[in-house]
Amino acid sequence: MSAIEKLLDGKRTRLERLSPAEALHAQEEGALLVDTRPVVNREAEGEIPGALVIDRNVLEWRLDPSSPDRVPEADAADRHIVLFCNEGYASSLAAVQLQELGLTRATDMVGGFRAWRARGLPTTGPALHDAPGPEAAHRG
């Protein structure tokens, strides 16, 4: 097992990760779905309707309710936040980082955007017939 796989396994024990269907239900119940994928992936593969797009490099500043640079949706430390990336790797690490910041209900979606789309859940924009594999873009 690689070092990053060990790190992920350890960090994920702190998360109650959601399946794509559970993430959709959480969104319908008021959870904030946050897309951390790079613009190149969003343009090529589409987006999830209603998801807030926040670049990974500013995620903590935008979601910290006490930050002067927060987004309006970051209104409470106990806000249910579900992050997603391409395949559910980078989002796991980011969700744990948000928990360490005090956002107690931060988590991520198993399989990321690609799992959401593969299950036929709502998306907007381009829909690729064959999603790029992990070699086409980082595992974000």
PDB file of C-alpha atoms in Angstrom, residues 2-98:
ATOM      1  CA  SER A   2       1.348   3.423  -0.933  1.00  0.00           C
ATOM      2  CA  ALA A   3       1.885   6.228   1.564  1.00  0.00           C
ATOM      3  CA  ILE A   4      -1.022   8.236   0.127  1.00  0.00           C
ATOM      4  CA  GLU A   5      -3.347   5.226   0.365  1.00  0.00           C
ATOM      5  CA  LYS A   6      -2.385   4.807   4.028  1.00  0.00           C
ATOM      6  CA  LEU A   7      -2.975   8.506   4.647  1.00  0.00           C
ATOM      7  CA  LEU A   8      -6.384   8.380   2.939  1.00  0.00           C
ATOM      8  CA  ASP A   9      -7.447   5.297   4.879  1.00  0.00           C
ATOM      9  CA  GLY A  10      -6.497   6.954   8.153  1.00  0.00           C
ATOM     10  CA  LYS A  11      -8.214  10.251   7.366  1.00  0.00           C
ATOM     11  CA  ARG A  12     -11.375   8.627   6.039  1.00  0.00           C
ATOM     12  CA  THR A  13     -12.041   6.978   9.400  1.00  0.00           C
ATOM     13  CA  ARG A  14     -13.097  10.452  10.564  1.00  0.00           C
ATOM     14  CA  LEU A  15     -15.655  10.884   7.771  1.00  0.00           C
ATOM     15  CA  GLU A  16     -19.180   9.648   7.267  1.00  0.00           C
ATOM     16  CA  ARG A  17     -18.773   9.554   3.507  1.00  0.00           C
ATOM     17  CA  LEU A  18     -21.917   9.683   1.378  1.00  0.00           C
ATOM     18  CA  SER A  19     -22.802   7.733  -1.733  1.00  0.00           C
ATOM     19  CA  PRO A  20     -23.925   9.856  -4.696  1.00  0.00           C
ATOM     20  CA  ALA A  21     -27.587   9.078  -3.915  1.00  0.00           C
ATOM     21  CA  GLU A  22     -27.068  10.024  -0.266  1.00  0.00           C
ATOM     22  CA  ALA A  23     -25.326  13.241  -1.346  1.00  0.00           C
ATOM     23  CA  LEU A  24     -28.298  14.137  -3.553  1.00  0.00           C
ATOM     24  CA  HIS A  25     -30.665  13.500  -0.657  1.00  0.00           C
ATOM     25  CA  ALA A  26     -28.473  15.588   1.653  1.00  0.00           C
ATOM     26  CA  GLN A  27     -28.504  18.421  -0.900  1.00  0.00           C
ATOM     27  CA  GLU A  28     -32.296  18.230  -1.066  1.00  0.00           C
ATOM     28  CA  GLU A  29     -32.343  18.479   2.747  1.00  0.00           C
ATOM     29  CA  GLY A  30     -30.182  21.628   2.722  1.00  0.00           C
ATOM     30  CA  ALA A  31     -26.612  20.350   2.688  1.00  0.00           C
ATOM     31  CA  LEU A  32     -24.114  22.409   0.742  1.00  0.00           C
ATOM     32  CA  LEU A  33     -22.628  20.393  -2.128  1.00  0.00           C
ATOM     33  CA  VAL A  34     -19.210  21.813  -3.018  1.00  0.00           C
ATOM     34  CA  ASP A  35     -17.393  21.063  -6.270  1.00  0.00           C
ATOM     35  CA  THR A  36     -13.628  21.375  -5.844  1.00  0.00           C
ATOM     36  CA  ARG A  37     -12.690  20.073  -9.317  1.00  0.00           C
ATOM     37  CA  PRO A  38     -10.450  22.087 -11.618  1.00  0.00           C
ATOM     38  CA  VAL A  39     -12.204  24.146 -14.285  1.00  0.00           C
ATOM     39  CA  VAL A  40     -10.871  21.857 -17.026  1.00  0.00           C
ATOM     40  CA  ASN A  41     -12.839  18.944 -15.533  1.00  0.00           C
ATOM     41  CA  ARG A  42     -16.018  20.976 -15.055  1.00  0.00           C
ATOM     42  CA  GLU A  43     -15.858  22.217 -18.656  1.00  0.00           C
ATOM     43  CA  ALA A  44     -15.195  18.744 -20.067  1.00  0.00           C
ATOM     44  CA  GLU A  45     -17.538  16.686 -17.907  1.00  0.00           C
ATOM     45  CA  GLY A  46     -20.272  19.003 -16.655  1.00  0.00           C
ATOM     46  CA  GLU A  47     -21.463  20.025 -13.213  1.00  0.00           C
ATOM     47  CA  ILE A  48     -23.992  19.091 -10.558  1.00  0.00           C
ATOM     48  CA  PRO A  49     -26.943  21.498 -10.485  1.00  0.00           C
ATOM     49  CA  GLY A  50     -26.961  23.619  -7.345  1.00  0.00           C
ATOM     50  CA  ALA A  51     -23.416  22.704  -6.315  1.00  0.00           C
ATOM     51  CA  LEU A  52     -21.210  25.552  -5.203  1.00  0.00           C
ATOM     52  CA  VAL A  53     -17.884  25.719  -7.046  1.00  0.00           C
ATOM     53  CA  ILE A  54     -14.911  26.562  -4.841  1.00  0.00           C
ATOM     54  CA  ASP A  55     -11.330  26.066  -5.957  1.00  0.00           C
ATOM     55  CA  ARG A  56      -9.450  23.720  -3.647  1.00  0.00           C
ATOM     56  CA  ASN A  57      -6.714  26.270  -2.977  1.00  0.00           C
ATOM     57  CA  VAL A  58      -9.182  28.676  -1.285  1.00  0.00           C
ATOM     58  CA  LEU A  59     -11.636  26.153   0.161  1.00  0.00           C
ATOM     59  CA  GLU A  60     -10.880  26.739   3.855  1.00  0.00           C
ATOM     60  CA  TRP A  61     -11.101  30.543   3.524  1.00  0.00           C
ATOM     61  CA  ARG A  62     -14.408  30.371   1.659  1.00  0.00           C
ATOM     62  CA  LEU A  63     -16.090  27.880   4.003  1.00  0.00           C
ATOM     63  CA  ASP A  64     -14.859  29.122   7.386  1.00  0.00           C
ATOM     64  CA  PRO A  65     -17.860  30.985   8.862  1.00  0.00           C
ATOM     65  CA  SER A  66     -15.498  33.290  10.770  1.00  0.00           C
ATOM     66  CA  SER A  67     -13.447  34.233   7.696  1.00  0.00           C
ATOM     67  CA  PRO A  68     -13.903  37.676   6.125  1.00  0.00           C
ATOM     68  CA  ASP A  69     -13.461  35.893   2.766  1.00  0.00           C
ATOM     69  CA  ARG A  70     -16.214  33.318   3.281  1.00  0.00           C
ATOM     70  CA  VAL A  71     -19.032  32.683   0.829  1.00  0.00           C
ATOM     71  CA  PRO A  72     -22.521  33.630   2.065  1.00  0.00           C
ATOM     72  CA  GLU A  73     -23.504  29.953   2.216  1.00  0.00           C
ATOM     73  CA  ALA A  74     -20.832  29.318   4.880  1.00  0.00           C
ATOM     74  CA  ASP A  75     -23.125  30.503   7.621  1.00  0.00           C
ATOM     75  CA  ALA A  76     -22.404  28.080  10.475  1.00  0.00           C
ATOM     76  CA  ALA A  77     -19.733  25.682  11.690  1.00  0.00           C
ATOM     77  CA  ASP A  78     -22.335  22.905  11.858  1.00  0.00           C
ATOM     78  CA  ARG A  79     -23.536  23.397   8.266  1.00  0.00           C
ATOM     79  CA  HIS A  80     -23.674  20.047   6.471  1.00  0.00           C
ATOM     80  CA  ILE A  81     -21.037  20.299   3.728  1.00  0.00           C
ATOM     81  CA  VAL A  82     -20.463  17.549   1.166  1.00  0.00           C
ATOM     82  CA  LEU A  83     -17.350  17.996  -0.939  1.00  0.00           C
ATOM     83  CA  PHE A  84     -16.693  16.246  -4.212  1.00  0.00           C
ATOM     84  CA  CYS A  85     -13.848  16.084  -6.679  1.00  0.00           C
ATOM     85  CA  ASN A  86     -13.312  13.868  -9.734  1.00  0.00           C
ATOM     86  CA  GLU A  87     -13.191  10.497  -8.013  1.00  0.00           C
ATOM     87  CA  GLY A  88     -13.356  11.072  -4.252  1.00  0.00           C
ATOM     88  CA  TYR A  89      -9.701  11.215  -3.266  1.00  0.00           C
ATOM     89  CA  ALA A  90      -8.782  14.893  -2.859  1.00  0.00           C
ATOM     90  CA  SER A  91     -12.229  15.614  -1.427  1.00  0.00           C
ATOM     91  CA  SER A  92     -11.599  13.192   1.451  1.00  0.00           C
ATOM     92  CA  LEU A  93      -8.433  15.020   2.466  1.00  0.00           C
ATOM     93  CA  ALA A  94     -10.151  18.399   2.096  1.00  0.00           C
ATOM     94  CA  ALA A  95     -13.153  17.304   4.195  1.00  0.00           C
ATOM     95  CA  VAL A  96     -10.880  16.249   7.058  1.00  0.00           C
ATOM     96  CA  GLN A  97      -9.095  19.601   6.770  1.00  0.00           C
ATOM     97  CA  LEU A  98     -12.462  21.364   7.124  1.00  0.00           C
TER      98      LEU A  98
END
